[in-house]
Backbone as JSON, one array per atom type, in Angstrom:
{
  "sequence": "MIKPWINLFIAAIFETGWTYALKYMNFSALKQAYGKDTLWSESVGIQLMPFVLYVIFGGGNIYFLQAALKEIPTATAIAVWTAFSLVMIKI",
  "N": [[0.92, -1.05, 0.07], [2.25, 1.34, 0.5], [4.04, 1.48, -1.46], [2.63, 2.77, -3.87], [2.35, 5.37, -3.12], [5.13, 5.93, -2.59], [6.09, 5.95, -5.34], [4.56, 8.14, -6.49], [5.72, 10.32, -4.94], [8.31, 9.98, -5.9], [7.73, 10.5, -8.84], [6.93, 13.26, -8.59], [9.48, 14.3, -7.7], [10.93, 13.8, -10.1], [9.37, 15.62, -11.73], [9.92, 18.02, -10.81], [12.71, 18.0, -11.38], [12.31, 18.17, -14.36], [11.22, 20.59, -14.84], [13.31, 22.32, -13.81], [15.29, 21.77, -15.53], [13.89, 22.54, -17.99], [13.94, 25.2, -17.67], [16.42, 26.09, -17.85], [17.04, 25.27, -20.51], [18.12, 26.6, -23.75], [17.46, 26.98, -27.06], [18.55, 28.73, -28.87], [20.98, 29.04, -28.21], [22.34, 26.49, -28.3], [21.72, 25.97, -31.09], [23.32, 27.95, -32.15], [25.73, 27.05, -31.13], [25.91, 24.39, -32.34], [25.85, 24.98, -34.96], [28.51, 26.08, -34.96], [30.45, 23.87, -34.1], [30.94, 20.27, -34.14], [28.19, 17.68, -33.43], [29.11, 16.21, -31.06], [31.04, 18.05, -29.69], [32.45, 19.87, -26.97], [30.98, 22.5, -26.27], [28.47, 22.02, -27.63], [27.46, 19.9, -26.3], [27.34, 20.94, -23.66], [25.25, 22.58, -24.11], [23.44, 20.81, -25.02], [22.74, 19.3, -23.02], [20.82, 20.07, -20.86], [18.32, 19.72, -22.29], [18.39, 17.01, -22.89], [18.51, 16.04, -19.99], [15.7, 17.02, -19.94], [13.91, 15.46, -20.95], [14.57, 13.21, -20.18], [13.95, 13.46, -17.52], [11.15, 13.99, -17.77], [9.84, 11.58, -19.18], [10.58, 9.67, -16.81], [8.88, 11.04, -14.95], [6.45, 10.64, -16.27], [6.36, 7.74, -16.18], [6.34, 7.0, -13.42], [4.16, 8.38, -12.33], [1.8, 7.19, -13.72], [2.38, 4.75, -12.54], [1.53, 5.03, -9.98], [-0.74, 6.0, -10.15], [-2.42, 3.73, -10.52], [-3.09, 2.59, -8.28], [-4.1, 4.21, -6.56], [-6.73, 6.75, -5.8], [-7.37, 9.21, -8.73], [-8.01, 11.8, -8.39], [-7.18, 12.32, -5.91], [-4.34, 11.66, -6.15], [-3.31, 13.66, -8.35], [-3.73, 15.91, -6.84], [-1.98, 15.75, -4.82], [0.51, 15.09, -6.21], [0.67, 17.37, -7.39], [0.92, 19.31, -5.64], [3.3, 18.55, -3.75], [5.14, 18.79, -5.99], [5.03, 21.4, -6.51], [6.05, 22.51, -3.91], [8.55, 21.46, -3.83], [9.73, 22.59, -6.32], [9.63, 25.48, -5.19], [11.53, 25.42, -3.31]],
  "CA": [[0.0, 0.03, -0.03], [2.94, 2.5, 0.59], [4.62, 1.68, -2.84], [2.05, 3.68, -4.83], [2.78, 6.85, -2.7], [6.7, 6.03, -2.86], [6.07, 6.11, -6.7], [3.99, 9.49, -6.31], [6.57, 11.18, -4.37], [9.28, 9.89, -7.1], [7.3, 11.15, -9.86], [7.11, 14.79, -8.37], [10.75, 14.6, -7.8], [10.93, 13.92, -11.51], [8.44, 16.74, -12.37], [10.72, 19.06, -10.39], [13.89, 18.03, -12.13], [11.71, 18.42, -15.24], [11.07, 21.99, -14.87], [14.22, 22.93, -13.75], [15.55, 21.5, -16.89], [13.09, 23.26, -18.96], [14.25, 26.59, -17.11], [17.99, 26.06, -18.47], [17.04, 25.17, -22.11], [18.1, 27.7, -24.81], [17.34, 26.37, -28.1], [19.14, 29.52, -29.72], [22.57, 28.88, -27.83], [22.32, 25.28, -28.73], [21.49, 26.01, -32.42], [24.47, 28.54, -32.49], [26.79, 26.04, -31.08], [26.06, 23.45, -33.14], [26.4, 25.79, -36.0], [29.94, 26.21, -35.12], [30.86, 22.71, -33.77], [29.88, 19.04, -34.36], [27.31, 17.11, -32.29], [29.99, 15.61, -29.8], [32.29, 18.75, -28.82], [31.98, 20.19, -25.61], [30.02, 23.56, -26.39], [27.32, 21.53, -28.05], [27.42, 19.18, -25.19], [26.97, 21.91, -22.71], [24.04, 23.36, -24.38], [22.42, 20.01, -24.98], [22.31, 18.8, -21.59], [19.29, 20.49, -20.4], [17.47, 19.0, -23.48], [18.52, 15.47, -22.67], [17.63, 15.87, -18.95], [14.33, 17.55, -20.0], [13.51, 14.12, -21.44], [14.65, 11.85, -18.91], [12.84, 13.86, -16.18], [9.64, 14.05, -18.18], [9.98, 10.21, -18.77], [10.49, 9.46, -15.54], [7.79, 11.45, -14.36], [5.07, 9.97, -16.61], [6.17, 6.44, -15.56], [6.21, 6.76, -12.08], [2.91, 9.07, -11.96], [1.41, 6.2, -13.85], [2.2, 3.57, -11.64], [0.69, 5.47, -8.54], [-2.28, 5.93, -10.37], [-2.94, 2.59, -10.84], [-3.77, 2.39, -7.0], [-4.3, 5.74, -5.62], [-7.78, 7.73, -7.01], [-6.82, 10.16, -9.54], [-7.91, 13.08, -7.75], [-5.91, 12.41, -4.6], [-2.72, 11.33, -6.58], [-2.88, 14.56, -8.54], [-3.52, 16.96, -6.04], [-0.67, 15.24, -3.9], [1.79, 15.22, -6.73], [0.9, 18.74, -7.69], [1.1, 19.99, -4.31], [4.54, 18.2, -3.62], [6.17, 19.58, -6.8], [4.99, 23.17, -6.2], [6.95, 23.06, -2.8], [9.89, 21.28, -4.33], [10.21, 23.89, -6.92], [9.92, 26.82, -4.54], [12.7, 25.12, -2.53]],
  "C": [[0.9, 1.32, -0.06], [3.92, 2.51, -0.62], [3.9, 2.69, -3.62], [2.36, 5.24, -4.32], [4.21, 7.21, -2.7], [6.57, 6.87, -4.56], [5.6, 7.91, -7.06], [4.92, 10.54, -6.01], [7.71, 11.31, -5.47], [9.17, 10.68, -8.32], [7.12, 13.06, -9.77], [8.37, 15.0, -7.85], [11.31, 14.86, -9.14], [10.33, 15.26, -12.0], [9.36, 18.13, -11.95], [12.14, 19.45, -10.96], [13.6, 18.42, -13.77], [11.54, 19.96, -15.63], [12.09, 22.71, -14.63], [15.49, 22.73, -14.96], [14.98, 22.4, -18.04], [13.42, 24.65, -18.96], [15.69, 26.76, -17.81], [18.17, 25.67, -19.95], [17.16, 26.19, -22.7], [18.65, 27.08, -26.15], [18.25, 27.3, -29.25], [20.48, 29.35, -29.36], [22.94, 27.55, -28.37], [22.54, 25.25, -30.56], [22.89, 26.73, -32.93], [25.61, 27.84, -32.02], [27.03, 24.99, -31.85], [26.62, 23.94, -34.34], [28.15, 26.06, -36.44], [30.76, 24.73, -34.89], [30.35, 21.38, -34.21], [29.01, 18.53, -33.13], [28.03, 16.76, -31.05], [31.21, 16.86, -29.2], [31.2, 19.29, -27.91], [31.03, 21.24, -25.47], [28.73, 22.99, -26.79], [26.79, 20.62, -26.97], [26.85, 19.77, -24.09], [25.59, 22.18, -22.58], [23.08, 22.03, -24.41], [21.99, 19.34, -23.66], [20.9, 18.97, -21.06], [18.19, 19.95, -20.91], [17.26, 17.56, -23.03], [17.85, 15.07, -21.18], [16.13, 16.28, -19.17], [13.55, 16.27, -20.67], [13.61, 13.07, -20.68], [13.65, 12.17, -17.79], [11.44, 13.52, -16.82], [9.28, 12.48, -18.62], [9.51, 9.79, -17.76], [9.42, 9.91, -14.93], [6.31, 10.88, -14.58], [5.08, 8.38, -16.12], [5.9, 6.3, -14.39], [4.69, 7.42, -11.63], [2.03, 7.77, -12.49], [1.25, 5.0, -13.08], [1.75, 3.77, -10.53], [-0.31, 5.61, -8.83], [-3.16, 4.69, -10.65], [-3.72, 1.9, -9.5], [-4.17, 3.52, -6.03], [-5.21, 6.41, -6.66], [-6.94, 8.74, -7.53], [-6.8, 11.64, -9.03], [-7.24, 13.35, -6.46], [-4.49, 12.38, -5.22], [-2.57, 12.82, -7.34], [-2.44, 15.74, -7.75], [-2.43, 16.91, -5.09], [0.67, 15.51, -4.78], [1.97, 16.78, -7.24], [1.26, 19.67, -6.67], [2.88, 19.73, -3.82], [5.61, 18.93, -4.63], [6.4, 20.99, -6.76], [6.24, 23.24, -4.99], [8.46, 22.44, -3.24], [10.55, 22.24, -5.09], [10.67, 25.33, -6.44], [11.16, 26.62, -3.54], [14.04, 25.47, -3.07]]
}
């Protein structure tokens, strides 16, 4: 009975990481760095990292949230997930 709640809190942590990755994404800088160097250069890698983290955190968020929603009522799960995510983002 506690595993769905743990999944819900993990999903909220991934949501927080997703939000911070979105904050640091800069497509114009990525485009400019890619225009100057190859895909595997350091300048492109630094600009590409927030996008990669965005995809990873978004996927983890969806996975753990759907795992929690299998056993927790939807309204309760979304309310707790949103509240915990907002608290983590504010910290």
